[in-house]
PDB file of C-alpha atoms and ligand atoms in Angstrom:
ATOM      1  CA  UNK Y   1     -16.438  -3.308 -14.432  1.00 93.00           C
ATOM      2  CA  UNK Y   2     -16.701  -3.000 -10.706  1.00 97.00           C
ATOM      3  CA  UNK Y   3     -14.229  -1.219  -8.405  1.00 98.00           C
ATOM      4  CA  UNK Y   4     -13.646  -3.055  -5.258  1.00 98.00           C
ATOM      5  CA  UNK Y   5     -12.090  -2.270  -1.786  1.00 98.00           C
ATOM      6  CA  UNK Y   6     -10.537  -4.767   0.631  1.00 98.00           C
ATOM      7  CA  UNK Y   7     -10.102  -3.378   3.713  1.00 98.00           C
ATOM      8  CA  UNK Y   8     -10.254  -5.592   7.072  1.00 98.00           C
ATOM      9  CA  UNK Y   9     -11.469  -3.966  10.975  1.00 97.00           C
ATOM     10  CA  UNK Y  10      -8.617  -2.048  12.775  1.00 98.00           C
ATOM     11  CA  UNK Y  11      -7.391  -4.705  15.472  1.00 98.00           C
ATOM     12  CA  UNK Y  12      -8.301  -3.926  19.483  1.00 97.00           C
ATOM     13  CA  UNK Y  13      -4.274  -4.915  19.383  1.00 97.00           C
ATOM     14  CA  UNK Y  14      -3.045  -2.188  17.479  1.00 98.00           C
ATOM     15  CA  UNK Y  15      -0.846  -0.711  20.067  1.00 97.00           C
ATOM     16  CA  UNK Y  16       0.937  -4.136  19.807  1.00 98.00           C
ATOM     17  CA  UNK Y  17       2.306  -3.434  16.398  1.00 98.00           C
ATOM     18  CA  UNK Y  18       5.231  -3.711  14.230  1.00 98.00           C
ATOM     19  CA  UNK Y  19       7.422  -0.515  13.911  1.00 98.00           C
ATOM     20  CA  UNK Y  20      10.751  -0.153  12.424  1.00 97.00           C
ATOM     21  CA  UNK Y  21      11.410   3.768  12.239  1.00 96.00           C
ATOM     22  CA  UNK Y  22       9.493   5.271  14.483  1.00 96.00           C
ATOM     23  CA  UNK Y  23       9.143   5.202  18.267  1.00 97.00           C
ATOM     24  CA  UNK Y  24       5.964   3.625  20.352  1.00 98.00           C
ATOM     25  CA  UNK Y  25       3.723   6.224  21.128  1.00 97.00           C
ATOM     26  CA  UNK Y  26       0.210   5.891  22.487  1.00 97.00           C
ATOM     27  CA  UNK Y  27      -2.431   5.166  19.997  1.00 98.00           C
ATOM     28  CA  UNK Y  28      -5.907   5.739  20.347  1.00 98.00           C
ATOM     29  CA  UNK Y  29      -7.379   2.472  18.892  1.00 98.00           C
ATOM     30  CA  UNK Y  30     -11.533   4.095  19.496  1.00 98.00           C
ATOM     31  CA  UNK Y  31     -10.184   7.353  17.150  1.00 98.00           C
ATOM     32  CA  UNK Y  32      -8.470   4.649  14.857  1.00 98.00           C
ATOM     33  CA  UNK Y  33     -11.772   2.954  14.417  1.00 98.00           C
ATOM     34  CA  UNK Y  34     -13.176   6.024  13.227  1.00 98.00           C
ATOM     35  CA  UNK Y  35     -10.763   7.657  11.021  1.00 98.00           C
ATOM     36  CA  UNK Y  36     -10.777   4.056   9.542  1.00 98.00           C
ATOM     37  CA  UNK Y  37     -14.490   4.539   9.151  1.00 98.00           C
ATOM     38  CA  UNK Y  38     -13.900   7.625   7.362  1.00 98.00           C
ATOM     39  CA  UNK Y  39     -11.144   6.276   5.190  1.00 98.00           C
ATOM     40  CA  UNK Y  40     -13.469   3.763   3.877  1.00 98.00           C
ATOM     41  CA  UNK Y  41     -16.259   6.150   3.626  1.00 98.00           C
ATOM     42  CA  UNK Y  42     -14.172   7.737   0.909  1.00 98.00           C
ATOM     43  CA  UNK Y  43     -13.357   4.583  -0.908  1.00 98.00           C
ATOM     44  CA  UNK Y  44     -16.919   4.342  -1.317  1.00 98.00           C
ATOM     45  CA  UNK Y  45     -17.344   7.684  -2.393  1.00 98.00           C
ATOM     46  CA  UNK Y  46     -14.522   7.116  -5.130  1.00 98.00           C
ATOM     47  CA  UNK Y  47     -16.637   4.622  -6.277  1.00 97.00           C
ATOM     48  CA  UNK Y  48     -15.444   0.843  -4.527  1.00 98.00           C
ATOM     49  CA  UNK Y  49     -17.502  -1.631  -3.277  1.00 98.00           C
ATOM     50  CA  UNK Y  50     -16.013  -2.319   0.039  1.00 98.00           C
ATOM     51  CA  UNK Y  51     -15.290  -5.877   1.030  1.00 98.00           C
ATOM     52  CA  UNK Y  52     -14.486  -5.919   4.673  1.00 98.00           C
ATOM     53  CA  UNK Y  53     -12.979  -8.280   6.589  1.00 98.00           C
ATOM     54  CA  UNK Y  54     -13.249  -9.250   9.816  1.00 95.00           C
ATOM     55  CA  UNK Y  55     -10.900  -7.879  12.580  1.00 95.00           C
ATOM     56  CA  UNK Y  56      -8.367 -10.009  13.588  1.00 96.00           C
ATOM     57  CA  UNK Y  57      -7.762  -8.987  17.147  1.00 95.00           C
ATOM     58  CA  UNK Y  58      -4.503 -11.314  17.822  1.00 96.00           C
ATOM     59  CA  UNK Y  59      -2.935  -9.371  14.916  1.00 98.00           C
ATOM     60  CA  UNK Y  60      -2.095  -6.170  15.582  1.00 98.00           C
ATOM     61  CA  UNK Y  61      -1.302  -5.173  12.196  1.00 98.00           C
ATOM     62  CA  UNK Y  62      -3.962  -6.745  10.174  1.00 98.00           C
ATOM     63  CA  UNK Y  63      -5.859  -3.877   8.784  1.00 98.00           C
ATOM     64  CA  UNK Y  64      -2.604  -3.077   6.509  1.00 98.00           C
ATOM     65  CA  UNK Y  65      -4.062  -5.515   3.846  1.00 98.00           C
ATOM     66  CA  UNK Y  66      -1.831  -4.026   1.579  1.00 98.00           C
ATOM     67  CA  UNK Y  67       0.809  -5.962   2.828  1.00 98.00           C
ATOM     68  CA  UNK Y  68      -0.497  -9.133   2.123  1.00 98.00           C
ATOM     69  CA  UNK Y  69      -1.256  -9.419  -1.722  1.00 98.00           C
ATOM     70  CA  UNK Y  70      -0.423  -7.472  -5.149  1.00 98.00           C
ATOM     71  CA  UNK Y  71      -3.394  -7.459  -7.180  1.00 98.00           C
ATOM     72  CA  UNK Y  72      -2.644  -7.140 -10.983  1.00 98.00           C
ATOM     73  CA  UNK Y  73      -5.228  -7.277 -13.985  1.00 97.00           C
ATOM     74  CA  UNK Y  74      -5.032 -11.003 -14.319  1.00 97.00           C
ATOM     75  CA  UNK Y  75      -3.700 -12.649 -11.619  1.00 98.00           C
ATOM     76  CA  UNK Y  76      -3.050 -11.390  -7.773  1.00 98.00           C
ATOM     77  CA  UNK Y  77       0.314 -13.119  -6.039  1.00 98.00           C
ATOM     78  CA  UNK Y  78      -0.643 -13.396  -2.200  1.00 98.00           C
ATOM     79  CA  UNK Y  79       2.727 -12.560  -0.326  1.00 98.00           C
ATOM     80  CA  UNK Y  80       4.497 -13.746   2.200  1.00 98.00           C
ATOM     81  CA  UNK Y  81       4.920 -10.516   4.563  1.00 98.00           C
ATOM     82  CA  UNK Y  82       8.580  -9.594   6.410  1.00 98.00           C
ATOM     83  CA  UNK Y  83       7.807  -9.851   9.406  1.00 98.00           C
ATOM     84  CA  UNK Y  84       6.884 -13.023  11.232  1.00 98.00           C
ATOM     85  CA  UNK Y  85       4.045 -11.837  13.530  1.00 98.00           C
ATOM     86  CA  UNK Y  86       2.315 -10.752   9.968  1.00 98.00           C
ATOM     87  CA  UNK Y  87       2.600 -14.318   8.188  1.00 98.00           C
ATOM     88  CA  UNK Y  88      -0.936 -15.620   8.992  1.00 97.00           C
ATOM     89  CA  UNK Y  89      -2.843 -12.357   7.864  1.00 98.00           C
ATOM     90  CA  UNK Y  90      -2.564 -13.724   4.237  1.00 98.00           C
ATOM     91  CA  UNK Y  91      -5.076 -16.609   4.595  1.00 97.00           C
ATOM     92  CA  UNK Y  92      -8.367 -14.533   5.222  1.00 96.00           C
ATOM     93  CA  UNK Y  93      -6.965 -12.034   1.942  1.00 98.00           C
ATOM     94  CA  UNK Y  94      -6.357 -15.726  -0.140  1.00 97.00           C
ATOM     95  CA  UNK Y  95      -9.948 -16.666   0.636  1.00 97.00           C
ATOM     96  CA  UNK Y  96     -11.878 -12.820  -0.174  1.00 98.00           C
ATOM     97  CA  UNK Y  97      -9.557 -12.470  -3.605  1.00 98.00           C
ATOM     98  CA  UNK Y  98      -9.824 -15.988  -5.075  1.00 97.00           C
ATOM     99  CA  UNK Y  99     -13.363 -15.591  -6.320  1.00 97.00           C
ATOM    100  CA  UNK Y 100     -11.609 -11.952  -8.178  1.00 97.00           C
ATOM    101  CA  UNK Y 101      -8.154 -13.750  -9.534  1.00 98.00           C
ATOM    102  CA  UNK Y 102      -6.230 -16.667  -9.936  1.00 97.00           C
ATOM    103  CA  UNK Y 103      -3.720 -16.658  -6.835  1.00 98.00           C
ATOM    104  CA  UNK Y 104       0.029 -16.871  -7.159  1.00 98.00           C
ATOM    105  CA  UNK Y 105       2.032 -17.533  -4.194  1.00 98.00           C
ATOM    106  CA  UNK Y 106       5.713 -16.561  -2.969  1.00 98.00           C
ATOM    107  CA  UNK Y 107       7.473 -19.252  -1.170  1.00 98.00           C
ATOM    108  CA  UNK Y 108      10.019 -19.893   1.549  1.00 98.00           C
ATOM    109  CA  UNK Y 109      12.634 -18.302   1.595  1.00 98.00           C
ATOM    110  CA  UNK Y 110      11.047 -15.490  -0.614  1.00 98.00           C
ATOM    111  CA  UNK Y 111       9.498 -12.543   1.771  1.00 98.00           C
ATOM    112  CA  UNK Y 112       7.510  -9.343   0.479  1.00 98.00           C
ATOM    113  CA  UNK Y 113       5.460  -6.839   1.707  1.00 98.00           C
ATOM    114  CA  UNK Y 114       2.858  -5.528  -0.448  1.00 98.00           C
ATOM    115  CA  UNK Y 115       3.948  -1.692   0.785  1.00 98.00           C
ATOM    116  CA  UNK Y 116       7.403  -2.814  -1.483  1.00 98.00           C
ATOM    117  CA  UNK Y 117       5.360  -3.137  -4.793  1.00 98.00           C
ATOM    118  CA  UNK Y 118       4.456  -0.618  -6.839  1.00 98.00           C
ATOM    119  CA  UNK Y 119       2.936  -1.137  -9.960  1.00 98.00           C
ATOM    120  CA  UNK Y 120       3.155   1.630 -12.888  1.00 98.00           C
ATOM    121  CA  UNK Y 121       1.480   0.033 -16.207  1.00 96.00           C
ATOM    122  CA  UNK Y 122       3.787  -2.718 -17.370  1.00 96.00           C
ATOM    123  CA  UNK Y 123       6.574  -1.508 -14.749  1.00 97.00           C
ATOM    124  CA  UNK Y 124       6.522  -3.308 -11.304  1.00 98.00           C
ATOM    125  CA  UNK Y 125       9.236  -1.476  -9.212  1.00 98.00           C
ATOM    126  CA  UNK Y 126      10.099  -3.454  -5.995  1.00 98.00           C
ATOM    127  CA  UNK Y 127      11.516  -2.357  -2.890  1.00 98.00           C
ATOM    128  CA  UNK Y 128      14.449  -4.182  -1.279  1.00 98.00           C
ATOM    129  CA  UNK Y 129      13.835  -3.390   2.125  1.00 98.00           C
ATOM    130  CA  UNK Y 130      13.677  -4.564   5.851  1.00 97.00           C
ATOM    131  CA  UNK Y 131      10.851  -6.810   4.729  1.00 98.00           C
ATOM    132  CA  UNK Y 132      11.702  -7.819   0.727  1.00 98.00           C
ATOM    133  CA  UNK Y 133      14.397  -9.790  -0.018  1.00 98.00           C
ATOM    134  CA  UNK Y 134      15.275 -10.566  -3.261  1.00 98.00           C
ATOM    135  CA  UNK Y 135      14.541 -14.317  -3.091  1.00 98.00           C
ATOM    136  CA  UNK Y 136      11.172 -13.098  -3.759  1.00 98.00           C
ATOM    137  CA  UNK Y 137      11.955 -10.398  -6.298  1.00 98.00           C
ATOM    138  CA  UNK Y 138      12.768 -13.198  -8.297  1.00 98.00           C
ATOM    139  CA  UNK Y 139       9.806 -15.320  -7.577  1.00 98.00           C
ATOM    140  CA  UNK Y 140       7.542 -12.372  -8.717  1.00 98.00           C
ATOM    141  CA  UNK Y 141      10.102 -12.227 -11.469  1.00 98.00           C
ATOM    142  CA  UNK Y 142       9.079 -15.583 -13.078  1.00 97.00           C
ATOM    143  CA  UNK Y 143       5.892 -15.561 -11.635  1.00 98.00           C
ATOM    144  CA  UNK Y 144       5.087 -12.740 -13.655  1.00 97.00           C
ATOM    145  CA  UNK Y 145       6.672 -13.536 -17.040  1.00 95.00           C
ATOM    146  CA  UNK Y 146       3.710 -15.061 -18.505  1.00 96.00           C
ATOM    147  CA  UNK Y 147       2.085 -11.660 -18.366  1.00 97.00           C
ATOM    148  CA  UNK Y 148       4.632  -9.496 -19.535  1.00 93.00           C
ATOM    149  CA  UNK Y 149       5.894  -7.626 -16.274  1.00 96.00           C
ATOM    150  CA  UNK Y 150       9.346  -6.132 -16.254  1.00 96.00           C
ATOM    151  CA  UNK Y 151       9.852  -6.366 -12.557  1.00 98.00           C
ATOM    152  CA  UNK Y 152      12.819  -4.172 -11.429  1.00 97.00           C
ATOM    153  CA  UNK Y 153      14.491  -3.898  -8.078  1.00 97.00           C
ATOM    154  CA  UNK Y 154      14.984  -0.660  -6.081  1.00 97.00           C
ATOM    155  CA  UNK Y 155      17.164  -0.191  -2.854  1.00 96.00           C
ATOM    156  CA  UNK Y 156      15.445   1.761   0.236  1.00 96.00           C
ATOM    157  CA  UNK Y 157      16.606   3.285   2.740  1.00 94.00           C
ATOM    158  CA  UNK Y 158      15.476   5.108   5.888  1.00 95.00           C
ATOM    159  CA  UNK Y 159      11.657   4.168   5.158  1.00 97.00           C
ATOM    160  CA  UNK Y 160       9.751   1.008   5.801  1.00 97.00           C
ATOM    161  CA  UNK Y 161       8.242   0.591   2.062  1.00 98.00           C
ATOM    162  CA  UNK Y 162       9.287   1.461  -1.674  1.00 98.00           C
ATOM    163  CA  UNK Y 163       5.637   2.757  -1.583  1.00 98.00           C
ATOM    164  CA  UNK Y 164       6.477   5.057   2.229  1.00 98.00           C
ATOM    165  CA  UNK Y 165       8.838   6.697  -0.610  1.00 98.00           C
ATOM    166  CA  UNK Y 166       7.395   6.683  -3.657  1.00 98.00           C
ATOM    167  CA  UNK Y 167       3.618   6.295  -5.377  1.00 98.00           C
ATOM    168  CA  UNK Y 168       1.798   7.097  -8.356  1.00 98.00           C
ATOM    169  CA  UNK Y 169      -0.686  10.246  -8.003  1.00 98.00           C
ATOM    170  CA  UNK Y 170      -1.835  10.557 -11.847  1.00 98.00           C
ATOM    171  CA  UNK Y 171      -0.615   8.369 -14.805  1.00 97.00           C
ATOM    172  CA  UNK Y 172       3.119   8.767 -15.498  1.00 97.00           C
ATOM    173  CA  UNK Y 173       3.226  11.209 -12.760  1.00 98.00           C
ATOM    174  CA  UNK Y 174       4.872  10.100  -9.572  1.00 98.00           C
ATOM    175  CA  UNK Y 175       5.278  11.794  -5.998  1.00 98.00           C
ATOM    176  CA  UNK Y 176       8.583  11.121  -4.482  1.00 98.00           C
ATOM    177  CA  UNK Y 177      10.439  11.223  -1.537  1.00 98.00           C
ATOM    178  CA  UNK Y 178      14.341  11.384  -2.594  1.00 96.00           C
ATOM    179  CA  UNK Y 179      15.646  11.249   0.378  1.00 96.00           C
ATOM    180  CA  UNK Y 180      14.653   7.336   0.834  1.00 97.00           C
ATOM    181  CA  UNK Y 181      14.852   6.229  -3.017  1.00 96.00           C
ATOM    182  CA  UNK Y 182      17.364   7.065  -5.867  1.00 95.00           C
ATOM    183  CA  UNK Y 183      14.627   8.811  -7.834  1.00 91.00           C
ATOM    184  CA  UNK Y 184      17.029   8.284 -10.837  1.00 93.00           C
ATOM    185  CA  UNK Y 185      15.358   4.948 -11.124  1.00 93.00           C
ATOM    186  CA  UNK Y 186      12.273   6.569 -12.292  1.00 97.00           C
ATOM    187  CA  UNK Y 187      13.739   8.747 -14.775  1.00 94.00           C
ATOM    188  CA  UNK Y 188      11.328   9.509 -17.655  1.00 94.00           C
ATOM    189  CA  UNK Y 189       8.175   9.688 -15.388  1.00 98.00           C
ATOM    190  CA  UNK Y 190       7.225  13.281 -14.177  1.00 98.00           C
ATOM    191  CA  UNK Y 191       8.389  13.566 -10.667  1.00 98.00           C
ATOM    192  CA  UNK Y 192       6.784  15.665  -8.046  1.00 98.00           C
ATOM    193  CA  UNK Y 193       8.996  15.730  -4.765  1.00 98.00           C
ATOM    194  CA  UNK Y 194       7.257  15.797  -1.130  1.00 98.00           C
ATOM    195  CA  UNK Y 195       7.832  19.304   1.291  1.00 98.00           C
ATOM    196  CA  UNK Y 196      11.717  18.761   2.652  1.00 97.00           C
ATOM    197  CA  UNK Y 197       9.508  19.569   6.154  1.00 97.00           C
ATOM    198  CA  UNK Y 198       6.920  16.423   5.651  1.00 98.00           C
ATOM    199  CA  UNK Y 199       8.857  13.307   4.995  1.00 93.00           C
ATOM    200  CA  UNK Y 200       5.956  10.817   5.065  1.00 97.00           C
ATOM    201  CA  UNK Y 201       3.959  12.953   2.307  1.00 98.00           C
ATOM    202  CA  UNK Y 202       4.877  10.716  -0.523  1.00 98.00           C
ATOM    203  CA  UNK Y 203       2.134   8.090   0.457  1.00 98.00           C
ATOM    204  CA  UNK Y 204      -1.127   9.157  -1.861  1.00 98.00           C
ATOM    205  CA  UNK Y 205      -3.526   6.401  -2.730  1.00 98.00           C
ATOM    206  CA  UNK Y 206      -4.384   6.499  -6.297  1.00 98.00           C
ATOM    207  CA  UNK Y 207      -7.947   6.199  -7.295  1.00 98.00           C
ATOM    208  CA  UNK Y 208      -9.505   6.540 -11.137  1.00 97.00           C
ATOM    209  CA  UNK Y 209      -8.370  10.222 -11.117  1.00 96.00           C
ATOM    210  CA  UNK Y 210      -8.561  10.996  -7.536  1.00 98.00           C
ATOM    211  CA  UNK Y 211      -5.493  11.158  -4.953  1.00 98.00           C
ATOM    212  CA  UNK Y 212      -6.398   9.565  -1.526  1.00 98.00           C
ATOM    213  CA  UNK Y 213      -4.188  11.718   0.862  1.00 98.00           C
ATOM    214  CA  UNK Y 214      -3.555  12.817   4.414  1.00 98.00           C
ATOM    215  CA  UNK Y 215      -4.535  15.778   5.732  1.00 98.00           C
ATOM    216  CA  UNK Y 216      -0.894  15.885   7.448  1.00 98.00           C
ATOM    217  CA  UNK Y 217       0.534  17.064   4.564  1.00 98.00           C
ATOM    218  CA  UNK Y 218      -0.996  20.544   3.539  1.00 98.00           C
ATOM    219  CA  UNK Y 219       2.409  21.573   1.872  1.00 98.00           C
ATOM    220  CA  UNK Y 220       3.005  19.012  -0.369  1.00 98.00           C
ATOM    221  CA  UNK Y 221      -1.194  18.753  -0.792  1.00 98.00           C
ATOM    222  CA  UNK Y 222      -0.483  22.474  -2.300  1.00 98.00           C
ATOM    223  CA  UNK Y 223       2.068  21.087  -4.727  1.00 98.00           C
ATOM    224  CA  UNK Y 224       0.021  18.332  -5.782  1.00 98.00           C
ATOM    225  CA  UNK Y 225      -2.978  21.083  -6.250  1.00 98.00           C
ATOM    226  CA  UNK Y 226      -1.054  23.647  -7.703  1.00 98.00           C
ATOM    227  CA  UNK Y 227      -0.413  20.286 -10.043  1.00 98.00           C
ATOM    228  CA  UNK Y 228      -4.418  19.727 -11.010  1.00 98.00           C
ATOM    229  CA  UNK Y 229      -4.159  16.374  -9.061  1.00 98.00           C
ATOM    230  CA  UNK Y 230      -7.595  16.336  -7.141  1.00 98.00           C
ATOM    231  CA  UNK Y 231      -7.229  14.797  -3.717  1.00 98.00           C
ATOM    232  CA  UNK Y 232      -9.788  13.231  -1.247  1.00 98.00           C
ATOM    233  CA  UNK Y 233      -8.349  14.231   2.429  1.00 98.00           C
ATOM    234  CA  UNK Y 234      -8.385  11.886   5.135  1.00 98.00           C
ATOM    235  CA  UNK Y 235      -7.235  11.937   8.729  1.00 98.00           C
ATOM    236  CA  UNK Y 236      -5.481   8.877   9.441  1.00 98.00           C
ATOM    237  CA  UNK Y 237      -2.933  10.273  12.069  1.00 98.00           C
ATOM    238  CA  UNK Y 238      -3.475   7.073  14.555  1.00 98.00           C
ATOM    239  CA  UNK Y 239      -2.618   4.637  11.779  1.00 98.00           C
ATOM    240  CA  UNK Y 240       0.625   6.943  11.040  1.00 98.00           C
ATOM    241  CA  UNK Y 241       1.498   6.200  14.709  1.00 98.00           C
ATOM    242  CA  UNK Y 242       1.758   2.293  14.089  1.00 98.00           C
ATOM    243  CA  UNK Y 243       3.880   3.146  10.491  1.00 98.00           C
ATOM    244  CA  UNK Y 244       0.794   3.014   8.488  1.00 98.00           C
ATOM    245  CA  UNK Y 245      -0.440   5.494   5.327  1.00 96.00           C
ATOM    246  CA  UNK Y 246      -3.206   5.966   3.060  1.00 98.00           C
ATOM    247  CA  UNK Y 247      -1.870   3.357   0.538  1.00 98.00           C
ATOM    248  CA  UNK Y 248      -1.564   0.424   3.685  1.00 98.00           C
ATOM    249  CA  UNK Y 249      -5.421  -0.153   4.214  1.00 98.00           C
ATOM    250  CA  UNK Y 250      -6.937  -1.086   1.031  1.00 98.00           C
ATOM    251  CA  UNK Y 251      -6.472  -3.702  -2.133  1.00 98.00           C
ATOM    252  CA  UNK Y 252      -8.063  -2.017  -4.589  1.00 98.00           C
ATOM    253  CA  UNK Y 253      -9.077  -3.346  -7.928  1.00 98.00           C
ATOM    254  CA  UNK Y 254     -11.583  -4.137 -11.019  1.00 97.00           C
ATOM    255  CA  UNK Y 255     -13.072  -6.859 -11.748  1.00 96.00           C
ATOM    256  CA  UNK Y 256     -16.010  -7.820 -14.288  1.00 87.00           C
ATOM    257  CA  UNK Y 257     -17.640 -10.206 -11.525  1.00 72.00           C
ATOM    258  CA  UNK Y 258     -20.643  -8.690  -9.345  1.00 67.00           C
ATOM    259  CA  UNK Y 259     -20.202 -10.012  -6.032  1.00 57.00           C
TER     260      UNK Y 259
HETATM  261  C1  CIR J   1       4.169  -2.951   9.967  1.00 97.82           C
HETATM  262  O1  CIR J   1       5.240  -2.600  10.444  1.00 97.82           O
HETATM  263  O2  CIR J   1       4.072  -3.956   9.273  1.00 97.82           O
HETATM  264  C2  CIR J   1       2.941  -2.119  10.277  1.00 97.82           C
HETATM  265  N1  CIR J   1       3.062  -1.573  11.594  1.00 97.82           N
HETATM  266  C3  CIR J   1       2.772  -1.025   9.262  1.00 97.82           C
HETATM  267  C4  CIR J   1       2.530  -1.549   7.887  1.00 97.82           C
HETATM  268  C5  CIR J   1       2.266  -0.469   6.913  1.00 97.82           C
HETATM  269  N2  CIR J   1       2.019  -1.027   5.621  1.00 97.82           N
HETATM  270  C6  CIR J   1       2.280  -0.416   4.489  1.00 97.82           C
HETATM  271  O3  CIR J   1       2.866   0.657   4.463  1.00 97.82           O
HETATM  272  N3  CIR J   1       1.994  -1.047   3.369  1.00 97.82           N
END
């Protein structure tokens, strides 16, 4: 089995993008470049063979190829993201995954963003948010039934994404933010709650055993330490400026097929 990557150029645009909680500030698309350099280094030293895509400079939020597909064992559903100025980013993913998976897609007037879906085993939890409606909830519903999913439904509020709330840093182990989710919803997994002070800590990128993870965070880093969860640090603080985390810049998955 291989690990791969997806990850796609940060756009000259960025400064143009999408943002829902957080004010504009400048962002410094040359130290972007580079912490997205390093972010990928990492990938590669957790073992995934990168496949990246071009930069697509008249999208400002393209390197978030999270968004744009959720890539399962044995299929991968390519979405159709929230927002509008996002909807042609999926074309480019549809082309680097189909050699990887059979492609599901969500339809009109369905609309999820891949930041919504977390997968936990069998369990897909998805966010209804400012970008998920549950039009597609459905879809990925009956999509998924031939495979055995249970797809469940989670409200979110005050965050952009289930997964700017919520992600999996070790199996059955979850870090949480319960200020944006009703952590009750995920009773019967260990939870591990963010620092009250850091409320975009519960973003970790789970790798094999490793825990991709900001270096913003050092408090809740100590908790997931003090934990045994091993994490790989990176600096992605210009990405956090256009509502991006570590989880936002990758597809990550296995396949048997050598590319
Ligand atoms: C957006 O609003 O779509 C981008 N500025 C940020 C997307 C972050 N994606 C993610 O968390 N999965």
């Amino acid at each position: 089995m291989t690990r791969y990557a997806i990850t796609r150029e940060v756009s000259e645009s960025l400064s143009q993008c999408e943002l829902t909680h957080q004010d504009r500030i400048p962002i410094d698309t040359d130290l972007a470049r580079r912490q997205h350099a390093a972010y990928e280094a990492c990938l590669e030293r957790l073992d995934c063979r990168l496949i990246r895509l071009h930069e697509m400079p008249e999208f400002p939020d393209a390197v978030f190829v999270e968004d744009t597909a959720v890539v399962l064992e044995e299929v991968a559903v390519i979405t159709r993201p929230g927002a509008v100025s996002r909807r042609a980013e999926t074309g480019s993913i549809d082309t680097a995954l189909s050699p990887y998976r059979n492609l599901l897609r969500i339809e009109p007037p369905g609309t999820v963003d891949g930041g919504d879906v977390l997968v936990v085993g069998r369990d897909i939890y998805v966010g209804l948010s400012s970008r998920t409606n549950e039009h597609a909830v459905g879809q990925l519903r009956q999509l998924l039934a031939p495979f055995e999913y249970r797809v469940h439904e989670i409200e979110v509020h005050g965050c952009l994404h289930l997964k700017s709330a919520v992600t999996g840093v070790a199996e059955g182990v979850l870090l949480v933010n319960p200020r944006w989710i009703d952590s009750v919803a995920f009773d019967g997994y260990e939870l591990i709650e963010i620092h009250p002070d850091e409320s975009h800590a519960s973003n970790g990128l789970l790798i094999g055993e490793a825990v991709v993870y900001p270096v913003a965070f050092p408090r809740t880093a100590e908790r997931l330490d003090k934990r045994g969860i091993s994490l790989e640090l990176v600096d992605l603080s210009e990405l956090a400026k256009a509502e991006g985390a570590v989880t936002c810049c990758s597809l990550v998955f296995t396949s048997r097929l050598a590319a």
